[in-house]
PDB file of C-alpha atoms and ligand atoms in Angstrom:
ATOM      1  CA  MET A  20     166.453  99.064  56.874  1.00 96.00           C
ATOM      2  CA  ARG A  21     162.740  99.596  57.305  1.00 98.00           C
ATOM      3  CA  ASN A  22     161.030 102.055  55.012  1.00 98.00           C
ATOM      4  CA  PHE A  23     159.264 104.695  57.116  1.00 98.00           C
ATOM      5  CA  SER A  24     158.178 106.872  54.196  1.00 98.00           C
ATOM      6  CA  ARG A  25     154.770 105.277  53.699  1.00 97.00           C
ATOM      7  CA  ASP A  26     153.273 105.299  57.191  1.00 97.00           C
ATOM      8  CA  HIS A  27     153.974 105.934  60.863  1.00 98.00           C
ATOM      9  CA  ARG A  28     153.630 102.402  62.184  1.00 98.00           C
ATOM     10  CA  TRP A  29     156.938 102.718  64.055  1.00 98.00           C
ATOM     11  CA  LEU A  30     156.490 106.210  65.413  1.00 98.00           C
ATOM     12  CA  SER A  31     156.281 106.603  69.163  1.00 98.00           C
ATOM     13  CA  ILE A  32     155.629 109.872  70.916  1.00 98.00           C
ATOM     14  CA  ASN A  33     157.522 110.626  74.070  1.00 98.00           C
ATOM     15  CA  THR A  34     154.811 112.578  75.828  1.00 98.00           C
ATOM     16  CA  ALA A  35     157.233 115.313  76.929  1.00 98.00           C
ATOM     17  CA  THR A  36     157.141 116.411  73.286  1.00 98.00           C
ATOM     18  CA  VAL A  37     153.561 117.609  73.744  1.00 98.00           C
ATOM     19  CA  ARG A  38     153.768 118.348  77.449  1.00 97.00           C
ATOM     20  CA  LYS A  39     152.517 121.850  76.632  1.00 98.00           C
ATOM     21  CA  SER A  40     150.147 123.148  73.975  1.00 98.00           C
ATOM     22  CA  ARG A  41     150.506 126.899  73.336  1.00 98.00           C
ATOM     23  CA  GLY A  42     152.522 127.031  76.533  1.00 98.00           C
ATOM     24  CA  VAL A  43     149.814 125.412  78.668  1.00 98.00           C
ATOM     25  CA  GLU A  44     150.499 122.101  80.427  1.00 97.00           C
ATOM     26  CA  GLN A  45     148.427 119.285  78.893  1.00 97.00           C
ATOM     27  CA  PRO A  46     146.944 116.381  80.861  1.00 98.00           C
ATOM     28  CA  LEU A  47     148.373 113.038  79.789  1.00 98.00           C
ATOM     29  CA  THR A  48     144.864 111.773  79.084  1.00 98.00           C
ATOM     30  CA  THR A  49     144.422 114.526  76.469  1.00 98.00           C
ATOM     31  CA  ILE A  50     147.799 113.692  74.934  1.00 98.00           C
ATOM     32  CA  ILE A  51     146.917 109.993  74.711  1.00 98.00           C
ATOM     33  CA  GLU A  52     143.606 110.761  72.990  1.00 98.00           C
ATOM     34  CA  ALA A  53     145.353 113.045  70.485  1.00 98.00           C
ATOM     35  CA  CYS A  54     147.913 110.326  69.679  1.00 98.00           C
ATOM     36  CA  ALA A  55     145.258 107.622  69.334  1.00 98.00           C
ATOM     37  CA  GLN A  56     143.196 109.819  66.989  1.00 98.00           C
ATOM     38  CA  ARG A  57     146.165 109.976  64.610  1.00 98.00           C
ATOM     39  CA  GLY A  58     146.806 106.255  64.580  1.00 98.00           C
ATOM     40  CA  ILE A  59     150.005 106.586  66.584  1.00 98.00           C
ATOM     41  CA  LYS A  60     150.769 103.145  67.979  1.00 98.00           C
ATOM     42  CA  ALA A  61     153.069 103.908  70.888  1.00 98.00           C
ATOM     43  CA  ILE A  62     153.914 106.492  73.510  1.00 98.00           C
ATOM     44  CA  SER A  63     156.505 106.895  76.216  1.00 98.00           C
ATOM     45  CA  PRO A  64     155.086 108.812  79.155  1.00 98.00           C
ATOM     46  CA  TRP A  65     156.845 110.529  82.060  1.00 98.00           C
ATOM     47  CA  ARG A  66     156.206 109.555  85.655  1.00 98.00           C
ATOM     48  CA  ASP A  67     155.038 113.006  86.716  1.00 98.00           C
ATOM     49  CA  GLN A  68     152.466 113.039  83.910  1.00 98.00           C
ATOM     50  CA  VAL A  69     151.269 109.557  84.874  1.00 98.00           C
ATOM     51  CA  ALA A  70     151.060 110.500  88.546  1.00 98.00           C
ATOM     52  CA  ALA A  71     149.009 113.592  87.739  1.00 98.00           C
ATOM     53  CA  ALA A  72     146.554 111.632  85.580  1.00 98.00           C
ATOM     54  CA  GLY A  73     146.475 108.582  87.872  1.00 98.00           C
ATOM     55  CA  LEU A  74     148.275 105.318  87.093  1.00 98.00           C
ATOM     56  CA  GLY A  75     145.021 103.338  86.899  1.00 98.00           C
ATOM     57  CA  GLU A  76     143.406 105.779  84.492  1.00 98.00           C
ATOM     58  CA  VAL A  77     146.484 105.874  82.236  1.00 98.00           C
ATOM     59  CA  SER A  78     146.691 102.087  82.249  1.00 98.00           C
ATOM     60  CA  ARG A  79     143.019 101.863  81.274  1.00 98.00           C
ATOM     61  CA  LEU A  80     143.370 104.404  78.453  1.00 98.00           C
ATOM     62  CA  VAL A  81     146.479 102.735  77.074  1.00 98.00           C
ATOM     63  CA  LYS A  82     144.640  99.404  76.943  1.00 98.00           C
ATOM     64  CA  THR A  83     141.482 100.937  75.472  1.00 97.00           C
ATOM     65  CA  HIS A  84     143.443 102.401  72.578  1.00 98.00           C
ATOM     66  CA  GLY A  85     145.715  99.381  72.157  1.00 98.00           C
ATOM     67  CA  LEU A  86     148.777 101.573  72.643  1.00 98.00           C
ATOM     68  CA  GLU A  87     152.218 100.219  73.367  1.00 98.00           C
ATOM     69  CA  LEU A  88     154.806 101.922  75.565  1.00 98.00           C
ATOM     70  CA  SER A  89     158.165 102.148  73.811  1.00 98.00           C
ATOM     71  CA  GLY A  90     159.568 103.016  77.228  1.00 98.00           C
ATOM     72  CA  TYR A  91     158.764 104.591  80.558  1.00 98.00           C
ATOM     73  CA  CYS A  92     160.500 107.799  81.676  1.00 98.00           C
ATOM     74  CA  ARG A  93     162.183 107.525  83.922  1.00 97.00           C
ATOM     75  CA  GLY A  94     164.131 105.873  86.727  1.00 98.00           C
ATOM     76  CA  GLY A  95     167.679 106.592  87.850  1.00 98.00           C
ATOM     77  CA  MET A  96     169.043 109.570  89.795  1.00 98.00           C
ATOM     78  CA  PHE A  97     170.970 107.113  91.963  1.00 98.00           C
ATOM     79  CA  PRO A  98     173.698 109.275  93.591  1.00 98.00           C
ATOM     80  CA  ALA A  99     173.010 110.854  96.955  1.00 98.00           C
ATOM     81  CA  ALA A 100     174.944 112.635  99.674  1.00 98.00           C
ATOM     82  CA  ASP A 101     174.022 110.178 102.423  1.00 98.00           C
ATOM     83  CA  ALA A 102     172.618 106.722 103.144  1.00 98.00           C
ATOM     84  CA  ALA A 103     169.070 107.995 103.540  1.00 98.00           C
ATOM     85  CA  GLY A 104     169.260 109.620 100.104  1.00 98.00           C
ATOM     86  CA  LEU A 105     170.582 106.456  98.497  1.00 98.00           C
ATOM     87  CA  LYS A 106     167.762 104.441 100.059  1.00 98.00           C
ATOM     88  CA  ALA A 107     165.134 106.974  98.955  1.00 98.00           C
ATOM     89  CA  ALA A 108     166.440 106.739  95.382  1.00 98.00           C
ATOM     90  CA  HIS A 109     166.370 102.970  95.521  1.00 98.00           C
ATOM     91  CA  ASP A 110     162.807 102.871  96.850  1.00 98.00           C
ATOM     92  CA  ASP A 111     161.656 105.329  94.209  1.00 98.00           C
ATOM     93  CA  ASN A 112     163.286 103.283  91.466  1.00 98.00           C
ATOM     94  CA  ARG A 113     161.478 100.164  92.595  1.00 98.00           C
ATOM     95  CA  ARG A 114     158.210 102.076  92.335  1.00 98.00           C
ATOM     96  CA  ALA A 115     159.198 103.153  88.825  1.00 98.00           C
ATOM     97  CA  VAL A 116     159.721  99.497  87.888  1.00 99.00           C
ATOM     98  CA  ASP A 117     156.302  98.628  89.321  1.00 98.00           C
ATOM     99  CA  GLU A 118     154.627 101.410  87.330  1.00 98.00           C
ATOM    100  CA  ALA A 119     156.423 100.369  84.149  1.00 98.00           C
ATOM    101  CA  CYS A 120     155.121  96.837  84.677  1.00 98.00           C
ATOM    102  CA  GLU A 121     151.564  98.067  85.252  1.00 98.00           C
ATOM    103  CA  LEU A 122     151.768  99.978  81.953  1.00 98.00           C
ATOM    104  CA  ASN A 123     153.445  97.065  80.167  1.00 98.00           C
ATOM    105  CA  ALA A 124     156.345  99.274  79.039  1.00 98.00           C
ATOM    106  CA  ALA A 125     159.073  97.880  76.806  1.00 98.00           C
ATOM    107  CA  CYS A 126     161.696  99.158  79.244  1.00 98.00           C
ATOM    108  CA  LEU A 127     162.324 101.550  82.102  1.00 98.00           C
ATOM    109  CA  VAL A 128     164.665 104.308  80.927  1.00 99.00           C
ATOM    110  CA  LEU A 129     167.397 105.253  83.408  1.00 99.00           C
ATOM    111  CA  VAL A 130     168.783 108.781  83.592  1.00 98.00           C
ATOM    112  CA  VAL A 131     171.370 107.833  86.157  1.00 98.00           C
ATOM    113  CA  GLY A 132     172.073 111.120  87.970  1.00 98.00           C
ATOM    114  CA  GLY A 133     175.218 113.185  88.488  1.00 98.00           C
ATOM    115  CA  LEU A 134     176.579 115.018  91.498  1.00 98.00           C
ATOM    116  CA  PRO A 135     174.003 114.985  94.300  1.00 98.00           C
ATOM    117  CA  GLY A 136     172.399 118.378  94.732  1.00 97.00           C
ATOM    118  CA  ALA A 137     173.656 119.735  91.396  1.00 98.00           C
ATOM    119  CA  LEU A 138     170.239 119.592  89.763  1.00 97.00           C
ATOM    120  CA  ALA A 139     168.917 121.858  92.521  1.00 96.00           C
ATOM    121  CA  GLY A 140     171.837 124.236  91.974  1.00 97.00           C
ATOM    122  CA  LYS A 141     174.301 123.212  94.684  1.00 98.00           C
ATOM    123  CA  ALA A 142     176.423 120.078  94.322  1.00 98.00           C
ATOM    124  CA  ALA A 143     177.229 118.332  97.614  1.00 98.00           C
ATOM    125  CA  HIS A 144     180.721 117.463  96.353  1.00 98.00           C
ATOM    126  CA  LYS A 145     182.978 117.345  93.274  1.00 98.00           C
ATOM    127  CA  ASP A 146     183.703 113.620  93.254  1.00 98.00           C
ATOM    128  CA  ILE A 147     182.228 112.400  89.960  1.00 98.00           C
ATOM    129  CA  ALA A 148     183.974 109.049  90.440  1.00 98.00           C
ATOM    130  CA  LEU A 149     181.980 108.571  93.645  1.00 98.00           C
ATOM    131  CA  SER A 150     178.777 109.373  91.766  1.00 98.00           C
ATOM    132  CA  ARG A 151     179.698 106.859  89.101  1.00 98.00           C
ATOM    133  CA  SER A 152     180.296 104.136  91.668  1.00 98.00           C
ATOM    134  CA  GLN A 153     176.947 104.912  93.312  1.00 98.00           C
ATOM    135  CA  VAL A 154     175.311 104.696  89.889  1.00 98.00           C
ATOM    136  CA  TYR A 155     176.942 101.327  89.291  1.00 98.00           C
ATOM    137  CA  ASP A 156     175.812  99.981  92.673  1.00 98.00           C
ATOM    138  CA  GLY A 157     172.345 101.447  92.199  1.00 98.00           C
ATOM    139  CA  ILE A 158     171.848  99.793  88.829  1.00 98.00           C
ATOM    140  CA  ALA A 159     173.218  96.492  90.180  1.00 98.00           C
ATOM    141  CA  THR A 160     170.688  96.490  93.023  1.00 98.00           C
ATOM    142  CA  LEU A 161     167.770  97.641  90.892  1.00 98.00           C
ATOM    143  CA  LEU A 162     168.588  95.062  88.240  1.00 98.00           C
ATOM    144  CA  GLU A 163     167.812  92.214  90.644  1.00 98.00           C
ATOM    145  CA  TYR A 164     164.371  93.667  91.308  1.00 98.00           C
ATOM    146  CA  ALA A 165     163.704  94.533  87.662  1.00 98.00           C
ATOM    147  CA  ARG A 166     164.835  91.140  86.451  1.00 98.00           C
ATOM    148  CA  ALA A 167     162.383  89.420  88.793  1.00 98.00           C
ATOM    149  CA  ALA A 168     159.650  91.733  87.479  1.00 98.00           C
ATOM    150  CA  HIS A 169     160.672  91.088  83.846  1.00 98.00           C
ATOM    151  CA  MET A 170     161.185  94.805  83.239  1.00 98.00           C
ATOM    152  CA  PRO A 171     164.288  95.606  81.133  1.00 99.00           C
ATOM    153  CA  LEU A 172     166.394  98.568  82.277  1.00 99.00           C
ATOM    154  CA  ALA A 173     167.692 100.923  79.574  1.00 99.00           C
ATOM    155  CA  ILE A 174     170.625 103.126  80.569  1.00 99.00           C
ATOM    156  CA  GLU A 175     170.433 106.378  78.617  1.00 98.00           C
ATOM    157  CA  PRO A 176     173.864 107.956  78.169  1.00 98.00           C
ATOM    158  CA  LEU A 177     173.392 111.720  78.228  1.00 98.00           C
ATOM    159  CA  HIS A 178     175.441 114.323  76.385  1.00 98.00           C
ATOM    160  CA  PRO A 179     178.480 115.304  78.528  1.00 98.00           C
ATOM    161  CA  MET A 180     177.005 118.775  79.140  1.00 98.00           C
ATOM    162  CA  TYR A 181     174.665 117.049  81.621  1.00 98.00           C
ATOM    163  CA  ALA A 182     177.386 115.188  83.546  1.00 98.00           C
ATOM    164  CA  ALA A 183     177.079 117.370  86.652  1.00 98.00           C
ATOM    165  CA  ASP A 184     173.346 117.543  87.119  1.00 98.00           C
ATOM    166  CA  ARG A 185     171.596 114.739  85.246  1.00 98.00           C
ATOM    167  CA  ALA A 186     173.759 111.806  84.235  1.00 98.00           C
ATOM    168  CA  CYS A 187     177.403 110.929  84.773  1.00 98.00           C
ATOM    169  CA  ILE A 188     177.192 108.180  82.149  1.00 98.00           C
ATOM    170  CA  ASN A 189     177.861 110.167  78.989  1.00 98.00           C
ATOM    171  CA  THR A 190     178.888 107.769  76.269  1.00 98.00           C
ATOM    172  CA  MET A 191     177.597 104.543  74.789  1.00 98.00           C
ATOM    173  CA  GLU A 192     180.945 102.998  75.655  1.00 98.00           C
ATOM    174  CA  HIS A 193     180.548 103.777  79.362  1.00 98.00           C
ATOM    175  CA  ALA A 194     176.940 102.596  79.399  1.00 99.00           C
ATOM    176  CA  LEU A 195     177.886  99.342  77.703  1.00 99.00           C
ATOM    177  CA  ASP A 196     180.795  98.806  80.098  1.00 98.00           C
ATOM    178  CA  VAL A 197     178.238  98.874  82.912  1.00 99.00           C
ATOM    179  CA  CYS A 198     175.930  96.547  80.994  1.00 99.00           C
ATOM    180  CA  ASP A 199     178.722  94.075  80.302  1.00 98.00           C
ATOM    181  CA  ALA A 200     179.812  94.050  83.949  1.00 98.00           C
ATOM    182  CA  LEU A 201     176.315  93.564  85.370  1.00 98.00           C
ATOM    183  CA  ASP A 202     174.741  91.422  82.663  1.00 98.00           C
ATOM    184  CA  PRO A 203     177.581  89.570  80.943  1.00 98.00           C
ATOM    185  CA  GLY A 204     175.167  87.119  79.356  1.00 98.00           C
ATOM    186  CA  LYS A 205     173.426  89.888  77.378  1.00 98.00           C
ATOM    187  CA  THR A 206     170.127  88.523  78.609  1.00 98.00           C
ATOM    188  CA  GLY A 207     168.061  91.533  77.541  1.00 98.00           C
ATOM    189  CA  ALA A 208     167.470  92.580  81.158  1.00 98.00           C
ATOM    190  CA  LEU A 209     169.899  95.490  80.853  1.00 99.00           C
ATOM    191  CA  GLY A 210     170.734  97.647  77.847  1.00 99.00           C
ATOM    192  CA  VAL A 211     170.799 101.158  76.482  1.00 99.00           C
ATOM    193  CA  ALA A 212     168.424 103.814  75.217  1.00 99.00           C
ATOM    194  CA  VAL A 213     170.104 105.415  72.206  1.00 99.00           C
ATOM    195  CA  ASP A 214     169.021 109.037  72.003  1.00 98.00           C
ATOM    196  CA  VAL A 215     170.474 110.705  68.912  1.00 98.00           C
ATOM    197  CA  TYR A 216     170.543 114.073  70.687  1.00 98.00           C
ATOM    198  CA  HIS A 217     172.992 112.729  73.252  1.00 98.00           C
ATOM    199  CA  VAL A 218     175.233 110.515  71.160  1.00 98.00           C
ATOM    200  CA  TRP A 219     175.272 111.786  67.554  1.00 98.00           C
ATOM    201  CA  TRP A 220     178.673 113.498  68.000  1.00 98.00           C
ATOM    202  CA  ASP A 221     180.489 110.427  69.321  1.00 98.00           C
ATOM    203  CA  PRO A 222     183.219 109.149  66.938  1.00 98.00           C
ATOM    204  CA  LYS A 223     182.736 105.687  68.462  1.00 98.00           C
ATOM    205  CA  LEU A 224     178.960 105.620  68.007  1.00 99.00           C
ATOM    206  CA  GLU A 225     178.767 103.161  65.134  1.00 98.00           C
ATOM    207  CA  ALA A 226     181.253 100.794  66.763  1.00 98.00           C
ATOM    208  CA  GLN A 227     179.444 100.941  70.101  1.00 99.00           C
ATOM    209  CA  ILE A 228     176.037 100.273  68.524  1.00 99.00           C
ATOM    210  CA  GLU A 229     177.631  97.253  66.887  1.00 98.00           C
ATOM    211  CA  ARG A 230     179.130  96.214  70.216  1.00 98.00           C
ATOM    212  CA  ALA A 231     175.737  96.574  71.892  1.00 98.00           C
ATOM    213  CA  GLY A 232     173.967  94.201  69.552  1.00 98.00           C
ATOM    214  CA  LYS A 233     170.249  93.532  69.414  1.00 98.00           C
ATOM    215  CA  ASN A 234     169.777  92.458  73.036  1.00 98.00           C
ATOM    216  CA  ARG A 235     171.218  95.682  74.413  1.00 98.00           C
ATOM    217  CA  LEU A 236     169.473  98.122  72.040  1.00 98.00           C
ATOM    218  CA  LEU A 237     166.279  98.713  73.984  1.00 98.00           C
ATOM    219  CA  ALA A 238     165.112 102.106  72.758  1.00 98.00           C
ATOM    220  CA  PHE A 239     165.774 104.697  70.049  1.00 99.00           C
ATOM    221  CA  HIS A 240     164.990 108.367  70.728  1.00 98.00           C
ATOM    222  CA  VAL A 241     164.950 110.978  67.978  1.00 98.00           C
ATOM    223  CA  CYS A 242     164.893 114.756  67.707  1.00 98.00           C
ATOM    224  CA  ASP A 243     167.511 117.110  66.257  1.00 98.00           C
ATOM    225  CA  TRP A 244     170.463 119.262  67.325  1.00 98.00           C
ATOM    226  CA  LEU A 245     169.869 122.892  66.439  1.00 98.00           C
ATOM    227  CA  THR A 246     172.624 125.347  65.566  1.00 98.00           C
ATOM    228  CA  PRO A 247     172.813 127.448  67.540  1.00 97.00           C
ATOM    229  CA  THR A 248     171.275 125.764  70.569  1.00 97.00           C
ATOM    230  CA  ALA A 249     169.729 128.437  72.777  1.00 96.00           C
ATOM    231  CA  ASP A 250     169.069 126.369  75.897  1.00 96.00           C
ATOM    232  CA  LEU A 251     171.016 123.332  77.093  1.00 93.00           C
ATOM    233  CA  LEU A 252     167.914 121.410  78.154  1.00 97.00           C
ATOM    234  CA  ASN A 253     164.841 122.758  76.420  1.00 98.00           C
ATOM    235  CA  ASP A 254     165.872 123.701  72.889  1.00 98.00           C
ATOM    236  CA  ARG A 255     165.749 120.410  71.059  1.00 98.00           C
ATOM    237  CA  GLY A 256     164.820 120.499  67.410  1.00 98.00           C
ATOM    238  CA  MET A 257     162.258 118.665  65.299  1.00 98.00           C
ATOM    239  CA  MET A 258     163.799 115.945  63.156  1.00 98.00           C
ATOM    240  CA  GLY A 259     165.111 117.567  59.996  1.00 98.00           C
ATOM    241  CA  ASP A 260     165.655 121.011  61.496  1.00 98.00           C
ATOM    242  CA  GLY A 261     169.193 120.362  62.740  1.00 98.00           C
ATOM    243  CA  VAL A 262     172.457 118.593  62.004  1.00 98.00           C
ATOM    244  CA  ILE A 263     171.886 114.965  63.045  1.00 98.00           C
ATOM    245  CA  ASP A 264     171.895 112.327  60.300  1.00 98.00           C
ATOM    246  CA  ILE A 265     169.110 110.313  61.885  1.00 98.00           C
ATOM    247  CA  PRO A 266     168.629 107.710  59.117  1.00 98.00           C
ATOM    248  CA  LYS A 267     172.320 106.869  59.279  1.00 98.00           C
ATOM    249  CA  ILE A 268     172.117 106.148  63.014  1.00 98.00           C
ATOM    250  CA  ARG A 269     168.848 104.238  62.610  1.00 98.00           C
ATOM    251  CA  GLY A 270     170.568 102.193  59.926  1.00 98.00           C
ATOM    252  CA  TRP A 271     173.327 101.248  62.372  1.00 98.00           C
ATOM    253  CA  MET A 272     170.677 100.235  64.935  1.00 98.00           C
ATOM    254  CA  GLU A 273     168.719  98.156  62.457  1.00 98.00           C
ATOM    255  CA  ALA A 274     171.877  96.474  61.150  1.00 98.00           C
ATOM    256  CA  GLN A 275     172.074  94.956  64.649  1.00 98.00           C
ATOM    257  CA  GLY A 276     168.475  93.785  64.503  1.00 98.00           C
ATOM    258  CA  PHE A 277     166.759  96.657  66.295  1.00 98.00           C
ATOM    259  CA  ALA A 278     163.146  96.624  65.114  1.00 98.00           C
ATOM    260  CA  GLY A 279     161.394  98.839  67.644  1.00 98.00           C
ATOM    261  CA  TYR A 280     159.904 102.303  67.650  1.00 98.00           C
ATOM    262  CA  SER A 281     161.517 105.616  66.777  1.00 98.00           C
ATOM    263  CA  GLU A 282     160.471 107.645  69.778  1.00 98.00           C
ATOM    264  CA  VAL A 283     160.221 111.400  69.251  1.00 98.00           C
ATOM    265  CA  GLU A 284     161.456 113.229  72.336  1.00 98.00           C
ATOM    266  CA  ILE A 285     161.569 117.009  72.029  1.00 98.00           C
ATOM    267  CA  PHE A 286     161.903 119.446  74.931  1.00 98.00           C
ATOM    268  CA  SER A 287     161.339 122.876  73.433  1.00 98.00           C
ATOM    269  CA  SER A 288     160.123 125.588  75.759  1.00 98.00           C
ATOM    270  CA  ALA A 289     160.334 128.475  73.268  1.00 97.00           C
ATOM    271  CA  GLY A 290     159.529 126.388  70.172  1.00 98.00           C
ATOM    272  CA  TRP A 291     157.313 123.316  69.957  1.00 98.00           C
ATOM    273  CA  TRP A 292     155.790 123.726  73.412  1.00 98.00           C
ATOM    274  CA  GLN A 293     154.362 127.032  72.176  1.00 98.00           C
ATOM    275  CA  ARG A 294     152.527 125.339  69.288  1.00 98.00           C
ATOM    276  CA  GLU A 295     149.232 123.446  69.297  1.00 98.00           C
ATOM    277  CA  THR A 296     149.474 119.757  70.181  1.00 98.00           C
ATOM    278  CA  SER A 297     147.747 118.893  66.889  1.00 98.00           C
ATOM    279  CA  GLU A 298     150.368 120.774  64.860  1.00 98.00           C
ATOM    280  CA  VAL A 299     153.232 119.195  66.785  1.00 98.00           C
ATOM    281  CA  LEU A 300     151.903 115.655  66.351  1.00 98.00           C
ATOM    282  CA  ASP A 301     151.143 116.166  62.661  1.00 98.00           C
ATOM    283  CA  THR A 302     154.676 117.493  62.164  1.00 98.00           C
ATOM    284  CA  CYS A 303     156.147 114.514  64.046  1.00 98.00           C
ATOM    285  CA  ILE A 304     154.263 112.162  61.718  1.00 98.00           C
ATOM    286  CA  ALA A 305     155.423 114.013  58.590  1.00 98.00           C
ATOM    287  CA  ARG A 306     159.057 114.196  59.716  1.00 98.00           C
ATOM    288  CA  HIS A 307     159.034 110.575  60.847  1.00 98.00           C
ATOM    289  CA  ARG A 308     158.177 109.653  57.277  1.00 98.00           C
ATOM    290  CA  SER A 309     160.550 112.087  55.574  1.00 98.00           C
ATOM    291  CA  THR A 310     163.563 112.434  57.866  1.00 98.00           C
ATOM    292  CA  VAL A 311     163.795 109.512  60.338  1.00 98.00           C
TER     293      VAL A 311
HETATM  294 ZN1   ZN B 416     165.944 110.318  75.414  1.00 73.90          ZN
END
């Protein structure tokens, strides 16, 4: 297992972590400069942040600073209530692949979606099996496009508390079942993003990481699970402040040959988003060395 205690060579910052500084939304260009100043080698930006800053400008800045993208957030949200909605999702996902290619991302992360309408507060139906079949078909179709573009797709299983509104793939086992069905050759075109926040509780986690193997382990996201958790979405903890044994999970990943970045992804509306970007990034670096 790699020793992270001496430097932060393998730290990546998911730019949602510093989306706000003292509660104020930060431009992605400012975030990139702050990361580059600290010798951070990789980021994983969100599409809305890229769109606001301009894809061309972000691409230029990333190249100027020699940054890598440990992933691009995000594609997915496949289920819809009608044919027009399914087509809109598909078209949007193709654009996400194109943007990921322009930014030379390691993978496009897929948050697959749940019951259509649920995220906006009113689900169109209660048929989660239908959503799961739409997710399967959506990934199958997108995979053809992504494969031709040489952009790996990383399914991110989300904690079951998000099954209704964000992702109806909730375990590594389910995600890998989809991978095995659609990419039986384990070509590297389709895999998983392992986010400790979503999967740390799973009694099958070690076995499923082993099942995944190197070619399916496309990304590793870290933060911590706070007790108590005050908000289901935006109360993630800094590594070391909660109950997740991150080095143990990283060890399981690396035993399979994973050698990529540990990407810090913290949504924290009352906590870290109220601090200065500089303090948050410096803390990420320190905790990456001590606790990841
Ligand atoms: Zn994640």
